[in-house]
mmCIF file of C-alpha atoms in Angstrom:
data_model
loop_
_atom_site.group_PDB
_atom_site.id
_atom_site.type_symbol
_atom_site.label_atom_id
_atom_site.label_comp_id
_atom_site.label_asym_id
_atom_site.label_seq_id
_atom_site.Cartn_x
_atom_site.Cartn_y
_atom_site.Cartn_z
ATOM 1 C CA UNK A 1111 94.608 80.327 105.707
ATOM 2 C CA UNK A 1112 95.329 81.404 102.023
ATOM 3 C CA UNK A 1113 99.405 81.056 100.967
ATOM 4 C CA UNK A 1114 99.857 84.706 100.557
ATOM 5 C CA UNK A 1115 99.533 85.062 104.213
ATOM 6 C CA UNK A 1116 102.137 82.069 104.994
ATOM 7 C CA UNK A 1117 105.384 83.930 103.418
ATOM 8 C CA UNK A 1118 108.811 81.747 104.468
ATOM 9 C CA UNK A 1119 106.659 78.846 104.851
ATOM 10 C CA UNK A 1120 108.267 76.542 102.163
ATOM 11 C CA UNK A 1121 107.249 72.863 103.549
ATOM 12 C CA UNK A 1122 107.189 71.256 106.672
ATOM 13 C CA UNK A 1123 107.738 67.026 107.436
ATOM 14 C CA UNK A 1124 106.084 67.380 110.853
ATOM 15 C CA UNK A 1125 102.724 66.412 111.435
ATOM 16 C CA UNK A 1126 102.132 68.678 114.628
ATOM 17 C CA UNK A 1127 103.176 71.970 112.995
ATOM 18 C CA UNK A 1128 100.860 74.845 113.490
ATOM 19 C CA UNK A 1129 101.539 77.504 111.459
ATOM 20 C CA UNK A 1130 101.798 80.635 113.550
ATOM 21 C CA UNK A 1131 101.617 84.196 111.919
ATOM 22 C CA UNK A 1132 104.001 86.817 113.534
ATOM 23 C CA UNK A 1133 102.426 90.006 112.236
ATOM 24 C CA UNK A 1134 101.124 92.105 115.198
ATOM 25 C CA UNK A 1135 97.966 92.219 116.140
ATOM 26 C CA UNK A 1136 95.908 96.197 115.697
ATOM 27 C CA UNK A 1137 95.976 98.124 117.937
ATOM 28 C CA UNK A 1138 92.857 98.911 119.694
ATOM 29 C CA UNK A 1139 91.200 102.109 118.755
ATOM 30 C CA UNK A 1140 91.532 104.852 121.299
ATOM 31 C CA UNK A 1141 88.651 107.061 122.464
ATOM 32 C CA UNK A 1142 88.768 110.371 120.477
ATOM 33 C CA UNK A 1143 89.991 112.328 123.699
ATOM 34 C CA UNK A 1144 92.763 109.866 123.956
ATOM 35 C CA UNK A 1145 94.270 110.274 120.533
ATOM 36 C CA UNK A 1146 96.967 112.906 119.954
ATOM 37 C CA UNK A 1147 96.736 113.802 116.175
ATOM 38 C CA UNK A 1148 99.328 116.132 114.638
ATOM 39 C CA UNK A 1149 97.689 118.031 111.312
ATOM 40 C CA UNK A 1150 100.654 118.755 108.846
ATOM 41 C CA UNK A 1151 101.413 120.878 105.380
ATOM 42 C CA UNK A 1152 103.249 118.687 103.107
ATOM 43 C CA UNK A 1153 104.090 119.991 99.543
ATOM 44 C CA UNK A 1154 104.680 117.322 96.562
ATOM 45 C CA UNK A 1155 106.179 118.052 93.221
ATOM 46 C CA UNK A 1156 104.769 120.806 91.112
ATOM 47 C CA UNK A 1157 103.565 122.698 93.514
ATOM 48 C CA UNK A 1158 100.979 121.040 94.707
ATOM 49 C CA UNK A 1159 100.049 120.368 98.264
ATOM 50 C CA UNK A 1160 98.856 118.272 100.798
ATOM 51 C CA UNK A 1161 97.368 118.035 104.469
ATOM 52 C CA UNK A 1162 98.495 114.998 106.606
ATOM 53 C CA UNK A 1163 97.099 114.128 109.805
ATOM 54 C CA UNK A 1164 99.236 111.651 111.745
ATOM 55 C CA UNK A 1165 99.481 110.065 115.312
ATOM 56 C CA UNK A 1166 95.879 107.813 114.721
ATOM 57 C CA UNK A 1167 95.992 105.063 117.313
ATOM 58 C CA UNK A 1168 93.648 102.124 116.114
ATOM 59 C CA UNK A 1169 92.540 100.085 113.479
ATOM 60 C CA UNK A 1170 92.910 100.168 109.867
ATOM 61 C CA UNK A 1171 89.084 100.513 109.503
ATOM 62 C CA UNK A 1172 88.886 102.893 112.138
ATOM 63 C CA UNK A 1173 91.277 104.972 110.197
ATOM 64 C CA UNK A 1174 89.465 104.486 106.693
ATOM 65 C CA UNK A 1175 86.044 105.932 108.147
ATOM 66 C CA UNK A 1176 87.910 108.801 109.885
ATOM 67 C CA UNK A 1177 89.686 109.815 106.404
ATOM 68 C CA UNK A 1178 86.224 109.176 104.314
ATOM 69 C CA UNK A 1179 84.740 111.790 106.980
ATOM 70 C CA UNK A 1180 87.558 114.545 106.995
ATOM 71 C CA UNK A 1181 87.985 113.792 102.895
ATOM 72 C CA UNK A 1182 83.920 114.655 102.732
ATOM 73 C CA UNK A 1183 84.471 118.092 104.918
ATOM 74 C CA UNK A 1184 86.966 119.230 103.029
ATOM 75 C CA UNK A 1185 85.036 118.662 99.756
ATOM 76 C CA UNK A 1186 88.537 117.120 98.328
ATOM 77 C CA UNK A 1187 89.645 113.894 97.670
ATOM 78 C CA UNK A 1188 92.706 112.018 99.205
ATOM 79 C CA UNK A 1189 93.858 108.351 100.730
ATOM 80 C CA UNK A 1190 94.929 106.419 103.808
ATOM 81 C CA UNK A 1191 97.970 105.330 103.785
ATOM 82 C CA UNK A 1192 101.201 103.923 105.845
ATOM 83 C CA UNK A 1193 98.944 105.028 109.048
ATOM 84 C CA UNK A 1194 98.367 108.769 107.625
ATOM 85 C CA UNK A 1195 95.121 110.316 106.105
ATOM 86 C CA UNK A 1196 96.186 112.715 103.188
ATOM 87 C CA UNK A 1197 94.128 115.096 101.735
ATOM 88 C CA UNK A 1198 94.453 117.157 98.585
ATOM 89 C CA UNK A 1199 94.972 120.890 99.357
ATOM 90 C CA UNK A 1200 95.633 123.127 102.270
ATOM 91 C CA UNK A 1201 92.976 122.289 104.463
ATOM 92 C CA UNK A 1202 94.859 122.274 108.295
ATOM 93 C CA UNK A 1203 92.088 125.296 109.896
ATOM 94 C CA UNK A 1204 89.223 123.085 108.674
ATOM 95 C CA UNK A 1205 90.696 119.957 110.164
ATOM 96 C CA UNK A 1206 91.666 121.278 113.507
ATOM 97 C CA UNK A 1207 88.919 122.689 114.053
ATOM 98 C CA UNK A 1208 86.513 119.997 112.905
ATOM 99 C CA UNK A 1209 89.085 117.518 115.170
ATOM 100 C CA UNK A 1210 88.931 119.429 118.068
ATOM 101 C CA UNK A 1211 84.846 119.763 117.497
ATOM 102 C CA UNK A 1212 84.571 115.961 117.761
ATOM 103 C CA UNK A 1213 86.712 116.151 121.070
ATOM 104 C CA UNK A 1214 90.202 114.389 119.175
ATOM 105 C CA UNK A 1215 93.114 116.367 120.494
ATOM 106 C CA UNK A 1216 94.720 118.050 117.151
ATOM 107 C CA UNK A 1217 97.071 120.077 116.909
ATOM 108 C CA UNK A 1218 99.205 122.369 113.803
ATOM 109 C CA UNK A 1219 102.530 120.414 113.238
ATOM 110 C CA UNK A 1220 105.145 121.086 111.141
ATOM 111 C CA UNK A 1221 106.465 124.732 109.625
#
């Protein structure tokens, strides 16, 4: 196990110890008519504007393919991140509907 994964863990007398990581394990990826995504408008500083989808249960990787495909519709680029696919631009219509088309449940969030 490399160091950077054993944070706290100064040094340790006993011969027996087992270092045991605490971060959770991922969630399990949900089958697409099981996840409940929520498409939203965000805007950023001047003026410009994003589309988030939120609500992805699964994981990491899961997530990464689903944002390369919905960055490739839209024909825009954009990033995964904090468990939420952003994409550059008002794109919500072409998500939902291209969402709903692979059977997630999707839904316009939001104002």
């Amino acid at each position: 196990m490399s160091k950077k994964n054993r944070s706290g863990v100064i040094y340790s007398t006993n011969p027996d110890f087992e270092y045991s990581d605490s971060s959770q394990d991922e969630a399990e990826t949900l089958a697409p008519a099981q996840q409940d995504l929520r498409v939203w408008l965000d805007r950023k500083g001047g003026g410009k504007v994003i589309t988030v989808v939120k609500g992805f249960i699964g994981t990491s990787a899961d997530l990464e393919a689903l944002g390369k495909q919905i960055k490739v519709l839209c024909g825009s680029g954009g990033s995964v991140k904090e468990e939420e696919i952003l994409i550059q631009g008002d794109h919500r219509e072409k998500v939902i509907t291209w969402l709903v088309g692979k059977s997630y449940k999707a839904k316009k969030a939001g104002g």
